[in-house]
Amino acid sequence: MTQREFVNEWKRKHPEIKRILNKEPFFWVNPKCKSASHALGKLPLTTEDIIDASNRLERFAPYLAQVFDEVKASNGIIESSLQEIPKMKSAMEKMLKNPLAGDLYLKMDHELPISGSIKARGGIYEVLKHAESLAMKEGLLFHNSDYRVLDSKPLRNFFSQYSISVGSTGNLGLSIGIMGAKLGFRVTVHMSRDARKWKKEKLRQHGVKVREYDSDFGKAVEEGRRQAQQDQRNYFIDDENSKDLFLGYAVAALRLKKQLEDRKIVVDESNPLFVYLPCGVGGGPGGIAFGLKQVYGDKVHCYFAEPTQAPAVMLGMLTGLKEKVSAIDFGIDSQTEADGLAVSRPSGLVCQMMEELLDGVFTVDDSLLFKMLTMLSKAEGIQLEPSALAGMPGPFRYAKDAVVHRAVRLGGQDPFMKQATHLVWATGGSMVPEDEMKQYISKGDKILSIEKQQV
């Protein structure tokens, strides 16, 4: 079958694919979404797995507090704050001409310590778990050990015998590179053409080897995996298939539950929680959505946000082909300014885990990302990288669709939107160099100015 025949066949099955191929912002409601209890019961991971991951991070906390100044105050816990953003809510309502009844919050993962993005959750967790496994196998560490022993020359020398590698567009590579190098591992990050220069330079400053490819994320992962297979001491962290990465992200749900309770924010049948998550291959948003469904069940509704130029998970789930299909198969080249989301093929693991759990996926164009970046900086003084803004239009463009979807799925009307909490997950930005951030804001300013003149 030629590419044209392939595309035409899917257009016939799903007419909405035409809008995706035209790179129009599009909201897809997952028709396979079931009740959380039904969907979770069929999955290979459970709440116990999340708790195990959380406990592991607790064991490592004293070590992290000792070696990273950024987490001394939090006693080694890597976590971000939750912030209400009423001024941004007003600015978005004005721009998109769509009022939002509920409250709007931002989960500040762009401020996560050590590596400055959501990837600090999964990436750092998997490196720590691998280090723990190696050290325990050698009899150098036990569950009741003081994990600060890892900050010693003998342990660093031990880990220096081993390598860690990963394919990345940037942020995952930073988290794995910084953590791996700190422990003493030899780390190689295979980076696609989409990766920002400053991210490559920062990795090299930490002693990480960076291999660059004039191709997309998929090629970087493929090459990293191939090279790791040739070395038994090279541990490849697979963003597309790693359950450990997934569980590292899922721990965020336990932490968020406490933050919401501390703020007296109720989440129940009458007060639903809507969460909007920027999505690349899907590991980060998938893990968080899985964790949230474990915690809140049908009281939480999770939506992934992708660039119009890289709708990898949307196409994988809409067609049912999961990782067996790529945006490139549909003639979409995945060229987007949202570098952290510039992927063409979704994670098979995430598509499997989210098949009956995920409420939907929506796309956003680069132009809007820059406009929102500038608006957020001016309205709230919060500066994010472009990809981190992907979830922001969700509450305004699609909240109505989300309510309709929820009402249909639960078999009735939904009168509770005024009591809803909308949470946009910010994924990166605090480590962006000042000059580059100024360029981002300037670009958004220009786009807003041009549109204002056209009105």
XYZ file of C-alpha atoms in Angstrom:
455
model
C 0.000 0.000 0.000
C 1.397 3.411 -0.963
C 1.485 6.274 1.535
C -1.348 7.994 -0.332
C -3.502 4.848 -0.211
C -2.687 4.419 3.481
C -3.692 8.001 4.289
C -6.839 7.872 2.167
C -7.930 4.661 3.874
C -7.642 6.275 7.303
C -9.415 9.412 6.084
C -12.291 7.185 5.035
C -12.389 5.440 8.432
C -11.938 8.649 10.417
C -12.893 11.835 8.492
C -11.499 13.968 11.346
C -7.994 12.917 10.310
C -8.267 15.493 7.519
C -8.107 18.249 10.148
C -5.076 16.645 11.769
C -3.312 16.416 8.405
C -4.147 20.071 7.729
C -2.420 20.834 11.057
C -5.548 22.458 12.456
C -5.904 22.555 16.255
C -8.102 19.568 17.004
C -9.737 17.966 20.047
C -10.073 14.182 20.029
C -12.307 12.467 22.571
C -11.135 8.936 23.297
C -14.116 6.670 22.470
C -12.507 3.727 24.288
C -12.288 5.549 27.627
C -13.896 3.422 30.346
C -14.442 3.813 34.067
C -11.155 4.015 35.927
C -11.848 0.883 37.987
C -12.485 -1.143 34.831
C -9.456 0.199 32.946
C -6.993 0.044 35.857
C -7.951 -3.544 36.660
C -6.585 -4.687 33.296
C -3.189 -2.994 33.575
C 0.122 -4.576 34.638
C 0.986 -1.765 37.089
C -0.841 -0.917 40.323
C -0.971 1.579 43.171
C 1.507 -0.644 45.028
C 4.052 -0.040 42.248
C 3.644 3.728 42.654
C 4.061 3.459 46.421
C 7.197 1.349 45.918
C 8.627 4.071 43.645
C 7.717 6.752 46.178
C 9.431 4.808 48.967
C 12.560 4.439 46.852
C 12.721 8.200 46.346
C 12.377 8.620 50.117
C 15.358 6.307 50.659
C 17.457 8.359 48.262
C 16.371 11.719 49.712
C 19.242 12.070 52.235
C 21.771 11.401 49.466
C 20.137 13.911 47.118
C 20.074 16.557 49.857
C 23.790 15.993 50.424
C 24.920 16.254 46.799
C 22.504 18.852 45.386
C 22.171 22.259 47.058
C 18.852 22.759 45.248
C 17.096 20.133 47.370
C 18.702 20.749 50.773
C 15.728 22.823 51.946
C 13.266 20.082 50.908
C 15.389 17.362 52.552
C 16.073 15.722 49.202
C 12.497 15.616 47.907
C 12.237 16.704 44.267
C 8.877 18.456 43.989
C 7.263 21.566 42.507
C 4.637 23.957 43.818
C 1.027 24.418 42.793
C 0.002 27.970 41.896
C -3.309 29.575 41.008
C -2.999 31.823 37.926
C -6.087 34.108 37.881
C -4.449 36.829 35.746
C -3.533 34.315 33.063
C -7.053 32.936 33.245
C -8.438 36.412 32.466
C -5.938 36.932 29.642
C -6.814 33.578 28.063
C -10.556 34.203 28.375
C -10.100 37.515 26.599
C -7.934 36.101 23.807
C -9.956 32.953 23.131
C -13.314 34.588 23.920
C -14.324 31.629 26.057
C -15.051 32.097 29.779
C -13.898 29.425 32.196
C -16.229 28.698 35.106
C -13.813 26.820 37.350
C -10.466 27.781 38.889
C -7.181 27.592 36.967
C -3.928 26.307 38.478
C -0.436 25.710 37.167
C 1.669 22.747 38.323
C 5.138 24.298 38.355
C 7.257 21.398 37.102
C 9.382 23.862 35.159
C 10.873 24.700 38.563
C 11.694 21.125 39.549
C 15.178 21.182 41.081
C 18.299 19.575 39.587
C 17.216 19.467 35.930
C 14.411 22.053 35.656
C 11.692 20.063 33.941
C 9.082 17.351 34.418
C 11.756 14.861 33.314
C 13.392 15.268 36.733
C 10.654 12.938 37.963
C 11.056 9.938 35.660
C 14.643 10.394 34.498
C 16.207 10.861 37.913
C 14.069 8.080 39.379
C 15.186 5.490 36.821
C 18.876 6.389 37.254
C 18.512 6.055 41.035
C 16.734 2.713 40.744
C 19.432 1.372 38.418
C 22.171 2.552 40.776
C 20.397 0.939 43.728
C 20.045 -2.346 41.861
C 23.733 -2.473 40.885
C 24.981 -1.535 44.360
C 22.698 -4.020 46.137
C 23.694 -6.832 43.787
C 27.323 -6.142 44.691
C 26.528 -5.990 48.432
C 27.470 -2.299 48.626
C 23.993 -1.082 49.619
C 20.985 -2.415 51.551
C 17.435 -1.143 52.057
C 18.293 -0.100 55.605
C 21.558 1.608 54.549
C 22.209 5.311 54.926
C 22.054 6.149 51.228
C 24.499 9.002 51.722
C 27.157 6.305 51.327
C 26.576 6.739 47.587
C 28.401 10.059 47.900
C 31.766 8.352 48.395
C 34.776 7.612 46.238
C 34.393 3.798 46.415
C 30.789 3.959 45.182
C 31.567 6.507 42.462
C 34.456 4.332 41.310
C 32.115 1.337 41.255
C 29.527 3.138 39.131
C 32.241 4.444 36.779
C 32.567 0.882 35.479
C 29.068 1.208 34.037
C 27.439 3.341 31.354
C 23.982 4.859 31.008
C 22.599 6.069 27.685
C 19.364 7.630 26.457
C 17.823 9.176 23.352
C 16.361 12.627 23.967
C 15.188 15.908 22.485
C 16.690 17.601 25.530
C 14.944 17.562 28.901
C 15.062 13.814 29.580
C 18.727 13.842 28.605
C 19.395 16.629 31.099
C 17.798 14.776 34.003
C 19.546 11.492 33.247
C 22.850 13.125 32.362
C 23.084 15.292 35.491
C 21.984 12.512 37.851
C 24.034 9.784 36.200
C 27.205 11.861 36.147
C 26.743 12.851 39.799
C 26.684 9.184 40.816
C 29.770 8.453 38.736
C 28.277 6.714 35.703
C 29.631 7.304 32.201
C 26.618 8.861 30.447
C 25.882 9.305 26.749
C 22.866 11.255 25.505
C 21.838 10.704 21.885
C 20.133 13.923 20.786
C 17.956 14.725 17.787
C 18.202 17.818 15.598
C 15.357 19.390 17.610
C 17.439 19.640 20.799
C 18.426 23.157 21.869
C 22.104 24.044 21.744
C 22.138 25.223 25.380
C 20.870 21.830 26.552
C 23.721 20.074 24.760
C 26.246 22.494 26.232
C 24.879 22.058 29.758
C 25.214 18.298 29.483
C 28.815 18.597 28.345
C 29.523 20.874 31.318
C 28.461 17.987 33.558
C 30.843 15.597 31.804
C 28.173 13.905 29.718
C 28.970 12.710 26.198
C 26.518 14.124 23.645
C 26.002 12.449 20.281
C 24.085 14.566 17.770
C 21.975 13.311 14.865
C 20.627 15.244 11.907
C 17.315 13.434 12.255
C 14.334 13.212 14.576
C 13.885 11.767 18.057
C 13.148 8.292 16.731
C 16.548 7.994 15.093
C 18.357 9.159 18.239
C 16.542 6.519 20.297
C 17.167 3.811 17.713
C 20.890 4.542 17.557
C 21.208 4.786 21.338
C 19.459 1.458 21.773
C 21.627 -0.191 19.105
C 24.889 0.966 20.680
C 23.779 -0.086 24.174
C 23.052 -3.612 22.952
C 26.738 -3.968 22.071
C 27.894 -3.315 25.658
C 26.587 -5.402 28.566
C 27.528 -2.645 31.020
C 25.596 0.030 29.115
C 22.111 0.554 30.546
C 19.799 2.154 27.979
C 16.904 4.179 29.383
C 14.118 3.710 26.865
C 11.714 6.655 26.830
C 9.330 4.668 24.648
C 9.063 1.517 26.754
C 10.340 2.103 30.292
C 8.034 1.163 33.172
C 10.506 2.714 35.618
C 10.322 6.119 33.929
C 6.547 5.754 33.908
C 6.391 5.011 37.641
C 8.760 7.865 38.484
C 6.263 10.235 36.879
C 3.310 8.507 38.555
C 4.615 9.432 42.035
C 3.586 13.018 41.191
C -0.043 12.017 41.734
C 0.564 11.162 45.401
C 2.333 14.490 45.910
C -0.378 16.471 44.088
C -3.087 14.891 46.242
C -1.448 16.309 49.353
C -0.973 19.736 47.741
C -4.649 19.917 46.806
C -5.677 18.852 50.302
C -3.383 21.453 51.860
C -5.155 24.102 49.766
C -8.560 22.730 50.772
C -9.314 21.946 47.121
C -11.929 19.209 47.037
C -11.909 16.596 44.297
C -15.031 14.445 44.195
C -18.032 13.652 41.978
C -19.358 17.193 42.391
C -15.954 18.874 42.120
C -14.085 17.263 39.196
C -10.403 17.795 38.441
C -9.334 18.394 34.825
C -5.624 18.000 34.055
C -3.914 19.097 30.813
C -0.507 17.551 30.105
C 2.012 18.407 27.330
C 2.874 15.210 25.472
C 5.863 13.950 23.466
C 6.161 10.158 23.242
C 3.844 10.088 26.255
C 5.916 8.740 29.156
C 5.637 11.792 31.423
C 1.956 12.595 30.880
C 1.111 8.901 30.759
C 2.704 8.187 34.123
C 1.063 11.196 35.751
C -2.363 10.384 34.275
C -2.013 6.770 35.441
C -1.147 7.942 38.943
C -4.011 10.429 39.051
C -6.534 7.816 37.926
C -5.255 5.504 40.672
C -5.751 8.274 43.238
C -8.990 9.886 42.024
C -10.637 7.385 39.688
C -13.423 8.946 37.615
C -13.193 12.218 39.525
C -10.168 13.250 37.423
C -10.123 13.791 33.660
C -6.782 13.773 31.861
C -6.020 15.290 28.456
C -2.756 15.199 26.532
C -1.635 18.233 24.507
C 0.523 17.890 21.384
C 1.789 20.275 18.687
C -0.269 20.296 15.492
C 3.020 19.410 13.754
C 3.680 16.341 15.941
C 0.406 14.575 16.842
C 2.132 11.272 17.628
C -0.044 9.946 20.460
C -3.246 11.296 18.919
C -2.630 9.356 15.689
C -1.396 6.269 17.515
C -4.505 6.084 19.690
C -7.042 7.288 17.128
C -5.959 4.645 14.589
C -5.421 1.986 17.235
C -2.024 1.259 15.686
C -0.191 2.664 18.727
C 3.605 2.661 18.199
C 3.226 0.945 14.831
C 2.261 4.243 13.207
C 4.163 7.494 12.892
C 3.084 11.034 12.072
C 5.597 10.768 9.223
C 3.456 7.959 7.752
C 0.765 10.626 7.367
C 3.140 13.144 5.834
C 3.590 15.214 9.025
C 7.293 15.975 9.596
C 7.189 16.774 13.350
C 9.020 20.074 12.820
C 7.910 22.225 15.739
C 9.345 24.903 18.028
C 8.087 22.784 20.933
C 11.336 20.808 20.981
C 10.387 18.637 23.956
C 7.311 17.419 22.058
C 8.923 17.018 18.614
C 8.325 13.308 18.154
C 6.640 11.392 15.366
C 6.012 7.987 16.948
C 4.261 7.388 20.300
C 5.285 5.059 23.093
C 3.676 1.652 22.737
C 3.660 1.247 26.516
C 1.840 4.549 27.015
C -0.715 3.861 24.289
C -1.431 0.509 25.933
C -1.699 1.986 29.432
C -3.836 4.930 28.294
C -6.088 3.065 25.850
C -9.075 2.997 28.234
C -7.875 5.602 30.763
C -7.134 8.747 28.761
C -10.067 11.126 28.246
C -8.685 12.752 25.109
C -5.896 14.509 23.205
C -5.811 17.987 21.675
C -3.331 19.814 19.469
C -2.010 23.377 19.555
C -0.042 25.306 16.945
C 3.362 26.906 17.548
C 2.049 30.422 17.095
C -0.318 30.052 20.042
C 2.458 28.540 22.167
C 4.528 31.711 21.781
C 1.558 34.003 22.395
C 0.720 32.193 25.624
C 4.378 32.161 26.663
C 4.468 35.943 26.433
C 1.081 36.375 28.089
C 2.035 34.170 31.043
C 5.301 36.043 31.541
C 3.502 39.404 31.593
C 0.438 38.316 33.559
C 1.999 36.113 36.224
C 5.762 36.599 35.912
C 6.168 32.896 35.076
C 8.492 31.965 32.230
C 8.149 28.641 30.433
C 9.698 27.151 27.309
C 7.293 26.809 24.342
C 6.484 23.119 24.771
C 5.493 23.710 28.402
C 2.547 25.893 27.296
C 0.879 23.120 25.273
C -1.724 22.335 27.932
C -2.785 25.947 28.493
C -5.534 26.200 25.815
C -7.199 23.048 27.125
C -9.500 24.602 29.721
C -10.582 27.375 27.348
C -10.888 25.733 23.967
C -12.004 22.324 25.088
C -13.550 22.548 28.540
C -17.004 22.482 26.998
C -16.147 19.393 24.945
C -14.656 17.813 28.059
C -17.885 18.386 29.977
C -19.969 16.940 27.165
C -17.643 13.953 27.008
C -17.843 13.378 30.761
C -21.610 13.793 30.792
C -22.059 11.299 27.971
C -19.667 8.803 29.518
C -21.365 8.981 32.907
C -24.815 8.908 31.380
C -26.249 12.305 32.208
C -25.797 16.057 32.458
C -22.864 17.653 34.251
C -23.982 20.610 36.354
C -20.750 20.880 38.333
C -18.364 22.836 36.125
C -18.364 25.894 38.396
C -16.852 23.713 41.079
C -14.267 22.197 38.721
C -10.539 22.671 39.158
C -8.488 22.986 35.972
C -4.799 22.148 36.261
C -2.309 22.912 33.492
C 0.977 21.041 33.870
C 4.028 23.232 33.143
C 6.892 20.994 32.049
C 10.057 23.070 31.551
C 11.585 26.520 31.336
C 13.537 27.536 34.440
C 16.884 26.495 32.946
C 16.414 28.304 29.614
C 19.216 30.886 29.197
C 18.060 34.475 29.739
C 18.865 35.589 26.186
C 16.899 32.707 24.687
C 13.922 33.383 26.950
C 13.956 37.032 25.848
C 13.803 35.843 22.235
C 10.826 33.604 23.026
C 8.961 36.480 24.697
C 9.833 38.858 21.865
C 8.542 36.384 19.302
C 5.250 36.049 21.161
C 5.019 39.833 21.444
C 5.407 40.222 17.676
C 2.718 37.664 16.940
C 0.318 39.321 19.390
C 1.092 42.769 17.950
C 0.466 41.651 14.383
C -2.852 40.035 15.340
C -3.904 43.157 17.236
C -3.259 45.291 14.148
C -5.336 42.914 12.037
C -8.404 43.218 14.256
